[in-house]
Amino acid sequence: MELAELKEIRRDLHRIPELGFQEWKTQEYLLRFIHDIATDRVLIQTWKTGILVKVSGLNPKKKIGYRADIDGLPIEELTGSAFASTHEGKMHACGHDFHMTIALGALKYVIEHPIQDDVVFVFQPAEEGPGGAFPMMQSEEFQRWKPDCIFALHVAPEYSVGTIASKPGLLFANTSELYIDFIGKGGHAAFPHLTKDMAVAAGSFISQVQHVVSRSMDPQDSAVVTIGKMSSGHVQNAIAETARLEGTIRTLNPEAMTRIKQKLEKMAQGFEISHDCEIKLDYGSNYYQVYNDSDYVQLFKAVVEQSEFTYLGAKKAMTGEDFGFMLKEIPGFMFWLGVDSPYGLHNAKLSPKEEALGVGVKIVSQMLKTISSKEY
Ligand SMILES: CC(=O)N[C@@H](CCC[C@H](N)C(=O)O)C(=O)O
């Protein structure tokens, strides 16, 4: 597919970001495109807001999976671009508009240039939350066409266009969302002794949380606890009755995740006593680490090195991806695709370079052909 067409698709999708399991317009757009290019070798199933597309191979011995996530984030876009989000407070700030466009480009390639094996394209909802990969994998629709191997990409703002990076083994962290509700007693700003001020309790909790990683974790065993959102109170001259902290926990192994949660629970018990309040902890959705199969990464590295693009060994990152659940059951890998943006993932000004769309389509198509030519 020409770059101009890829750009047009990406811009259309960029305009209509939707949150997890609400991606109805996105699904409609994808389905329209897929039906337009489908031949009699193409079968389509939907699952909630997601889509599965199977392209039959010429002499199939296996099913190769390729996954793209389709949801946006609750972030108000600040790029000022001509094709900025038309959905207030929502943005494709994690590059899923790129992920979908590249998957469509590779799908078109495979339809026009048939390969030996079947290819299953998985357009998966709700990666940013609450997590679509796990329930999608349990679905009848996914099980019917369950791939024998699977891969996916993620855009990387810090790499230049044409740079592709991955690594065998652990690529992304274990994650858990974190929601902490503080329930105290509100009142007049002038009479703090008659209240239980939850803005103060939550503020102090944020400071204490910083010590959980630095003092409870083995320094060689990294972890992150980030509070990304805090809310409390209604007006400047009233003491807040409640407060809510929203964040995320990241660890490089599942055991460390359990340890951090235990520590947070103990801290919360202490705060309940010292601030005379009630605290409710909720871990929302949890994702399993992304662990790459080394044989597939080796094969992929060779594919990139034979192309005009550059392969880099990636470092593991504290980002999370529910694609980890797919890799837990199905051998495969994930890689970073350089998109060269001065603003990073989840930034309201993220501006990936669209030339990377062509790079993505070429390398994904080439990898599909290469896996198909191999025994495993
Ligand atoms: C690649 C990426 O940015 N993924 C997200 C996944 C979010 C998981 C969940 N909502 C959480 O915050 O724990 C990330 O933030 O890493």
Short mmCIF file of C-alpha atoms and ligand atoms in Angstrom, two decimals:
data_model
loop_
_atom_site.label_atom_id
_atom_site.label_comp_id
_atom_site.label_asym_id
_atom_site.label_seq_id
_atom_site.Cartn_x
_atom_site.Cartn_y
_atom_site.Cartn_z
CA MET A 1 0.00 0.00 0.00
CA GLU A 2 1.29 3.49 -0.84
CA LEU A 3 2.36 5.73 2.03
CA ALA A 4 -0.31 8.28 1.05
CA GLU A 5 -3.07 5.70 1.59
CA LEU A 6 -1.56 4.54 4.89
CA LYS A 7 -1.42 8.15 6.08
CA GLU A 8 -5.04 8.73 5.15
CA ILE A 9 -6.16 5.64 7.10
CA ARG A 10 -4.04 6.59 10.09
CA ARG A 11 -5.47 10.11 10.12
CA ASP A 12 -9.04 8.84 9.85
CA LEU A 13 -8.44 6.53 12.82
CA HIS A 14 -6.59 9.22 14.73
CA ARG A 15 -9.67 11.45 14.57
CA ILE A 16 -11.91 8.91 16.32
CA PRO A 17 -10.14 7.52 19.40
CA GLU A 18 -12.38 5.46 21.69
CA LEU A 19 -11.77 3.95 25.10
CA GLY A 20 -11.56 0.23 25.86
CA PHE A 21 -14.61 -1.79 24.75
CA GLN A 22 -16.26 1.34 23.32
CA GLU A 23 -14.39 1.17 20.01
CA TRP A 24 -17.58 0.88 17.90
CA LYS A 25 -16.76 3.58 15.34
CA THR A 26 -13.24 2.22 15.06
CA GLN A 27 -14.59 -1.28 14.51
CA GLU A 28 -16.99 0.03 11.85
CA TYR A 29 -14.14 1.81 10.04
CA LEU A 30 -11.89 -1.26 10.16
CA LEU A 31 -14.68 -3.57 9.00
CA ARG A 32 -15.50 -1.32 6.05
CA PHE A 33 -11.87 -1.37 4.93
CA ILE A 34 -11.49 -5.12 5.48
CA HIS A 35 -14.70 -5.94 3.55
CA ASP A 36 -13.53 -3.72 0.68
CA ILE A 37 -10.28 -5.64 0.20
CA ALA A 38 -11.55 -9.11 1.15
CA THR A 39 -11.53 -11.96 -1.36
CA ASP A 40 -13.02 -15.45 -1.00
CA ARG A 41 -9.90 -16.48 0.96
CA VAL A 42 -10.79 -14.03 3.75
CA LEU A 43 -13.03 -14.82 6.72
CA ILE A 44 -14.09 -12.24 9.29
CA GLN A 45 -15.43 -12.59 12.84
CA THR A 46 -16.15 -9.91 15.39
CA TRP A 47 -15.77 -10.27 19.14
CA LYS A 48 -17.22 -7.35 21.14
CA THR A 49 -15.51 -4.31 19.57
CA GLY A 50 -12.63 -6.42 18.27
CA ILE A 51 -12.19 -8.20 14.95
CA LEU A 52 -10.48 -11.39 13.81
CA VAL A 53 -9.59 -11.82 10.14
CA LYS A 54 -8.31 -15.10 8.72
CA VAL A 55 -6.57 -15.13 5.36
CA SER A 56 -6.26 -18.70 4.09
CA GLY A 57 -2.83 -19.72 2.89
CA LEU A 58 -2.00 -21.61 -0.30
CA ASN A 59 -0.88 -24.77 1.49
CA PRO A 60 -1.36 -24.09 5.20
CA LYS A 61 0.58 -26.01 7.84
CA LYS A 62 0.00 -23.50 10.62
CA LYS A 63 -1.78 -20.28 11.56
CA ILE A 64 0.41 -17.21 12.08
CA GLY A 65 -1.13 -14.53 14.30
CA TYR A 66 -0.55 -10.79 14.07
CA ARG A 67 -2.12 -8.57 16.72
CA ALA A 68 -2.95 -4.84 16.74
CA ASP A 69 -4.61 -3.03 19.64
CA ILE A 70 -7.33 -0.53 18.78
CA ASP A 71 -8.25 1.66 21.79
CA GLY A 72 -7.30 5.22 22.68
CA LEU A 73 -6.59 6.97 26.00
CA PRO A 74 -8.58 9.44 28.12
CA ILE A 75 -6.17 12.28 27.27
CA GLU A 76 -7.09 15.64 25.71
CA GLU A 77 -4.97 16.01 22.57
CA LEU A 78 -2.66 19.05 22.42
CA THR A 79 -0.88 18.48 19.11
CA GLY A 80 -2.81 21.21 17.27
CA SER A 81 -2.71 18.94 14.22
CA ALA A 82 -5.17 19.26 11.33
CA PHE A 83 -6.32 15.69 11.97
CA ALA A 84 -6.47 15.92 15.76
CA SER A 85 -8.98 13.88 17.74
CA THR A 86 -12.59 14.91 17.28
CA HIS A 87 -13.53 13.06 20.47
CA GLU A 88 -13.19 15.41 23.39
CA GLY A 89 -10.87 14.16 26.12
CA LYS A 90 -9.72 11.15 24.11
CA MET A 91 -6.61 10.63 22.05
CA HIS A 92 -4.56 7.97 20.31
CA ALA A 93 -1.64 8.88 22.56
CA CYS A 94 -0.13 5.41 22.55
CA GLY A 95 0.10 4.91 18.79
CA HIS A 96 -2.72 2.38 18.39
CA ASP A 97 -3.82 4.34 15.28
CA PHE A 98 -0.40 3.34 13.83
CA HIS A 99 -0.77 -0.25 15.06
CA MET A 100 -4.16 -0.64 13.31
CA THR A 101 -3.02 1.04 10.08
CA ILE A 102 0.05 -1.18 9.83
CA ALA A 103 -2.08 -4.28 10.44
CA LEU A 104 -4.44 -3.20 7.63
CA GLY A 105 -1.46 -2.61 5.33
CA ALA A 106 -0.03 -6.07 6.10
CA LEU A 107 -3.47 -7.64 5.71
CA LYS A 108 -3.80 -6.11 2.24
CA TYR A 109 -0.31 -7.31 1.37
CA VAL A 110 -1.08 -10.89 2.39
CA ILE A 111 -4.36 -10.86 0.45
CA GLU A 112 -2.59 -9.60 -2.67
CA HIS A 113 0.53 -11.78 -2.22
CA PRO A 114 -0.70 -15.09 -0.82
CA ILE A 115 1.68 -17.00 1.45
CA GLN A 116 1.71 -20.70 2.32
CA ASP A 117 0.26 -20.52 5.84
CA ASP A 118 -2.96 -19.05 7.17
CA VAL A 119 -2.64 -15.64 8.78
CA VAL A 120 -4.94 -14.47 11.57
CA PHE A 121 -5.08 -10.72 12.13
CA VAL A 122 -6.29 -9.89 15.63
CA PHE A 123 -7.69 -6.36 16.16
CA GLN A 124 -7.87 -6.33 19.94
CA PRO A 125 -9.84 -3.86 22.06
CA ALA A 126 -9.05 -2.31 25.44
CA GLU A 127 -5.27 -2.66 25.75
CA GLU A 128 -4.99 0.50 27.84
CA GLY A 129 -7.64 -0.86 30.17
CA PRO A 130 -9.44 -2.84 31.35
CA GLY A 131 -7.58 -5.36 29.16
CA GLY A 132 -9.01 -7.04 26.07
CA ALA A 133 -6.34 -9.66 25.32
CA PHE A 134 -7.22 -12.08 28.10
CA PRO A 135 -11.00 -12.24 27.58
CA MET A 136 -10.57 -12.22 23.81
CA MET A 137 -8.31 -15.26 24.05
CA GLN A 138 -10.96 -17.10 26.07
CA SER A 139 -13.61 -16.39 23.42
CA GLU A 140 -14.94 -19.04 21.04
CA GLU A 141 -14.06 -16.78 18.14
CA PHE A 142 -10.36 -16.62 19.08
CA GLN A 143 -10.18 -20.32 19.98
CA ARG A 144 -11.68 -21.24 16.59
CA TRP A 145 -8.68 -19.66 14.81
CA LYS A 146 -6.13 -19.83 17.62
CA PRO A 147 -2.74 -19.02 16.05
CA ASP A 148 0.29 -21.33 16.47
CA CYS A 149 2.55 -18.32 16.86
CA ILE A 150 1.88 -14.60 17.15
CA PHE A 151 3.66 -11.26 17.02
CA ALA A 152 2.90 -7.56 17.44
CA LEU A 153 4.61 -4.19 17.44
CA HIS A 154 4.55 -1.07 19.55
CA VAL A 155 5.54 2.39 18.35
CA ALA A 156 8.70 3.79 19.98
CA PRO A 157 8.94 7.62 20.01
CA GLU A 158 12.57 7.51 21.14
CA TYR A 159 13.84 5.64 18.06
CA SER A 160 14.29 7.14 14.59
CA VAL A 161 12.15 5.99 11.67
CA GLY A 162 13.70 2.85 10.18
CA THR A 163 14.97 1.63 13.55
CA ILE A 164 13.40 -1.54 14.88
CA ALA A 165 14.22 -3.00 18.29
CA SER A 166 13.47 -6.10 20.27
CA LYS A 167 15.08 -8.58 22.60
CA PRO A 168 14.68 -12.21 23.61
CA GLY A 169 13.06 -12.83 26.99
CA LEU A 170 11.51 -10.12 29.12
CA LEU A 171 10.54 -7.01 27.12
CA PHE A 172 7.74 -5.40 29.19
CA ALA A 173 6.87 -5.48 32.87
CA ASN A 174 4.06 -7.01 34.93
CA THR A 175 1.52 -4.28 35.63
CA SER A 176 -1.31 -3.65 38.00
CA GLU A 177 -3.57 -0.67 38.13
CA LEU A 178 -3.93 0.90 41.58
CA TYR A 179 -6.96 2.74 42.96
CA ILE A 180 -6.94 4.01 46.53
CA ASP A 181 -10.03 5.58 48.10
CA PHE A 182 -9.72 7.55 51.36
CA ILE A 183 -12.90 8.05 53.36
CA GLY A 184 -12.80 10.55 56.27
CA LYS A 185 -14.93 13.43 57.46
CA GLY A 186 -15.32 16.81 55.74
CA GLY A 187 -16.11 20.18 57.23
CA HIS A 188 -15.33 23.88 57.40
CA ALA A 189 -11.76 24.89 56.48
CA ALA A 190 -11.51 26.86 59.73
CA PHE A 191 -12.21 23.85 62.00
CA PRO A 192 -9.76 21.10 61.02
CA HIS A 193 -9.96 19.51 64.49
CA LEU A 194 -13.58 18.55 63.76
CA THR A 195 -12.75 16.76 60.53
CA LYS A 196 -10.65 13.92 59.09
CA ASP A 197 -8.90 15.63 56.20
CA MET A 198 -8.48 13.18 53.34
CA ALA A 199 -6.54 15.60 51.10
CA VAL A 200 -3.79 15.58 53.73
CA ALA A 201 -3.97 11.79 54.15
CA ALA A 202 -3.76 11.21 50.39
CA GLY A 203 -0.92 13.72 49.99
CA SER A 204 1.05 12.04 52.71
CA PHE A 205 0.30 8.59 51.22
CA ILE A 206 1.80 9.72 47.89
CA SER A 207 5.03 10.71 49.63
CA GLN A 208 5.18 7.44 51.59
CA VAL A 209 4.56 5.37 48.48
CA GLN A 210 7.89 6.60 47.08
CA HIS A 211 9.65 4.62 49.83
CA VAL A 212 7.96 1.33 48.97
CA VAL A 213 10.18 0.76 45.95
CA SER A 214 13.35 2.31 47.37
CA ARG A 215 13.15 0.56 50.76
CA SER A 216 11.24 -2.68 50.22
CA MET A 217 12.60 -3.92 46.91
CA ASP A 218 15.88 -5.61 46.16
CA PRO A 219 17.73 -2.81 44.29
CA GLN A 220 18.57 -5.30 41.53
CA ASP A 221 14.92 -6.12 41.07
CA SER A 222 13.37 -2.93 39.65
CA ALA A 223 9.82 -1.75 40.25
CA VAL A 224 7.74 1.39 39.75
CA VAL A 225 4.77 2.73 41.67
CA THR A 226 3.32 5.81 39.97
CA ILE A 227 0.31 7.82 41.07
CA GLY A 228 -0.92 9.47 37.89
CA LYS A 229 -4.09 11.07 39.16
CA MET A 230 -5.33 12.48 42.46
CA SER A 231 -8.70 13.94 43.24
CA SER A 232 -10.12 15.38 46.40
CA GLY A 233 -12.39 18.14 47.64
CA HIS A 234 -14.89 20.51 46.05
CA VAL A 235 -14.05 24.02 47.15
CA GLN A 236 -11.08 26.00 48.54
CA ASN A 237 -12.58 26.63 51.98
CA ALA A 238 -13.85 23.17 52.87
CA ILE A 239 -11.92 20.20 54.17
CA ALA A 240 -12.16 17.20 51.86
CA GLU A 241 -14.14 14.25 53.16
CA THR A 242 -12.74 11.87 50.54
CA ALA A 243 -9.75 11.53 48.26
CA ARG A 244 -8.84 9.13 45.48
CA LEU A 245 -5.44 8.20 44.12
CA GLU A 246 -5.13 6.39 40.81
CA GLY A 247 -1.90 4.84 39.67
CA THR A 248 -0.06 1.79 38.47
CA ILE A 249 2.50 -0.70 39.76
CA ARG A 250 5.20 -2.18 37.50
CA THR A 251 7.58 -5.03 38.33
CA LEU A 252 9.99 -7.24 36.42
CA ASN A 253 8.59 -10.44 37.92
CA PRO A 254 5.19 -11.55 39.22
CA GLU A 255 6.52 -12.25 42.77
CA ALA A 256 7.70 -8.65 43.22
CA MET A 257 4.19 -7.51 42.28
CA THR A 258 2.76 -9.58 45.15
CA ARG A 259 5.36 -8.13 47.56
CA ILE A 260 4.55 -4.53 46.61
CA LYS A 261 0.83 -5.10 47.00
CA GLN A 262 1.37 -6.58 50.47
CA LYS A 263 3.46 -3.56 51.43
CA LEU A 264 0.81 -1.12 50.15
CA GLU A 265 -1.87 -2.96 52.12
CA LYS A 266 0.19 -2.67 55.31
CA MET A 267 0.78 1.02 54.65
CA ALA A 268 -2.95 1.54 54.14
CA GLN A 269 -3.69 -0.16 57.48
CA GLY A 270 -1.21 2.19 59.17
CA PHE A 271 -2.79 5.21 57.51
CA GLU A 272 -6.24 4.12 58.63
CA ILE A 273 -5.00 4.28 62.21
CA SER A 274 -2.93 7.45 61.96
CA HIS A 275 -5.50 9.43 59.93
CA ASP A 276 -8.54 7.86 61.59
CA CYS A 277 -10.13 7.02 58.26
CA GLU A 278 -11.14 4.15 56.00
CA ILE A 279 -9.02 3.19 52.99
CA LYS A 280 -10.11 0.94 50.12
CA LEU A 281 -7.50 -0.51 47.77
CA ASP A 282 -8.44 -1.86 44.37
CA TYR A 283 -6.00 -3.25 41.79
CA GLY A 284 -8.16 -2.87 38.67
CA SER A 285 -6.72 -4.78 35.75
CA ASN A 286 -3.42 -6.63 35.89
CA TYR A 287 -1.26 -7.61 32.91
CA TYR A 288 1.23 -10.41 32.63
CA GLN A 289 4.77 -9.54 31.49
CA VAL A 290 5.67 -9.56 27.78
CA TYR A 291 8.17 -12.38 27.39
CA ASN A 292 9.60 -12.87 23.90
CA ASP A 293 10.44 -16.28 22.46
CA SER A 294 14.16 -16.19 21.57
CA ASP A 295 13.85 -18.27 18.36
CA TYR A 296 11.28 -15.88 16.91
CA VAL A 297 13.37 -12.85 17.94
CA GLN A 298 16.44 -14.39 16.25
CA LEU A 299 14.43 -14.96 13.09
CA PHE A 300 13.03 -11.43 13.22
CA LYS A 301 16.48 -9.91 13.75
CA ALA A 302 17.69 -11.71 10.61
CA VAL A 303 14.66 -10.43 8.66
CA VAL A 304 15.36 -6.82 9.72
CA GLU A 305 19.08 -7.13 9.03
CA GLN A 306 18.33 -8.33 5.49
CA SER A 307 16.13 -5.26 4.94
CA GLU A 308 17.03 -1.59 4.52
CA PHE A 309 16.12 -1.03 8.20
CA THR A 310 18.26 -1.12 11.35
CA TYR A 311 17.87 -3.67 14.14
CA LEU A 312 18.76 -2.62 17.69
CA GLY A 313 18.84 -4.76 20.80
CA ALA A 314 16.16 -3.27 23.07
CA LYS A 315 16.33 -2.85 26.82
CA LYS A 316 13.47 -4.18 28.90
CA ALA A 317 10.93 -1.48 29.71
CA MET A 318 8.52 -0.85 32.56
CA THR A 319 5.67 -0.39 30.09
CA GLY A 320 2.94 -3.01 30.23
CA GLU A 321 0.98 -4.72 27.47
CA ASP A 322 -1.80 -7.23 27.72
CA PHE A 323 -0.24 -8.89 24.67
CA GLY A 324 1.80 -10.59 27.44
CA PHE A 325 -1.21 -12.87 28.04
CA MET A 326 -1.11 -14.02 24.40
CA LEU A 327 2.65 -14.67 24.58
CA LYS A 328 2.16 -16.66 27.79
CA GLU A 329 0.17 -19.23 25.78
CA ILE A 330 1.39 -18.81 22.22
CA PRO A 331 5.05 -18.54 21.17
CA GLY A 332 5.97 -15.25 19.55
CA PHE A 333 7.34 -11.81 20.25
CA MET A 334 6.77 -8.08 20.31
CA PHE A 335 9.01 -5.38 18.88
CA TRP A 336 9.44 -1.62 18.97
CA LEU A 337 8.99 0.38 15.77
CA GLY A 338 10.82 3.74 15.72
CA VAL A 339 8.49 6.70 15.06
CA ASP A 340 10.73 9.56 16.21
CA SER A 341 8.48 11.85 18.26
CA PRO A 342 9.87 14.51 20.63
CA TYR A 343 6.94 13.71 22.92
CA GLY A 344 6.65 10.23 24.37
CA LEU A 345 3.88 7.67 24.77
CA HIS A 346 0.86 8.91 26.76
CA ASN A 347 1.87 12.52 26.09
CA ALA A 348 -0.89 14.83 24.77
CA LYS A 349 1.55 16.06 22.09
CA LEU A 350 2.73 12.67 20.82
CA SER A 351 3.42 13.14 17.09
CA PRO A 352 4.82 9.98 15.49
CA LYS A 353 6.36 10.37 12.03
CA GLU A 354 4.03 8.81 9.48
CA GLU A 355 6.89 7.48 7.33
CA ALA A 356 7.14 4.75 9.97
CA LEU A 357 3.83 3.34 8.69
CA GLY A 358 5.56 2.10 5.52
CA VAL A 359 8.40 0.61 7.56
CA GLY A 360 5.90 -1.25 9.75
CA VAL A 361 3.93 -2.69 6.84
CA LYS A 362 7.09 -3.87 5.05
CA ILE A 363 8.65 -5.54 8.06
CA VAL A 364 5.45 -7.19 9.30
CA SER A 365 4.68 -8.52 5.79
CA GLN A 366 8.24 -9.78 5.38
CA MET A 367 8.13 -11.49 8.78
CA LEU A 368 4.82 -13.19 7.93
CA LYS A 369 6.37 -14.54 4.71
CA THR A 370 9.50 -15.67 6.54
CA ILE A 371 7.66 -17.49 9.33
CA SER A 372 5.56 -19.17 6.67
CA SER A 373 8.68 -20.46 4.93
CA LYS A 374 9.89 -22.12 8.18
CA GLU A 375 8.93 -25.40 9.77
CA TYR A 376 8.11 -24.02 13.24
C1 LIG B 1 2.45 0.33 26.06
C2 LIG B 1 1.70 0.98 27.16
O1 LIG B 1 1.87 2.16 27.40
N1 LIG B 1 0.82 0.21 27.83
C3 LIG B 1 0.11 0.67 28.97
C4 LIG B 1 -0.70 -0.46 29.55
C5 LIG B 1 -1.60 0.00 30.67
C6 LIG B 1 -1.91 -1.05 31.68
C7 LIG B 1 -2.81 -0.60 32.81
N2 LIG B 1 -3.85 0.29 32.42
C8 LIG B 1 -1.94 0.05 33.88
O2 LIG B 1 -1.79 1.28 33.92
O3 LIG B 1 -1.39 -0.68 34.71
C9 LIG B 1 1.10 1.18 30.02
O4 LIG B 1 0.71 2.11 30.75
O5 LIG B 1 2.23 0.69 30.12
#
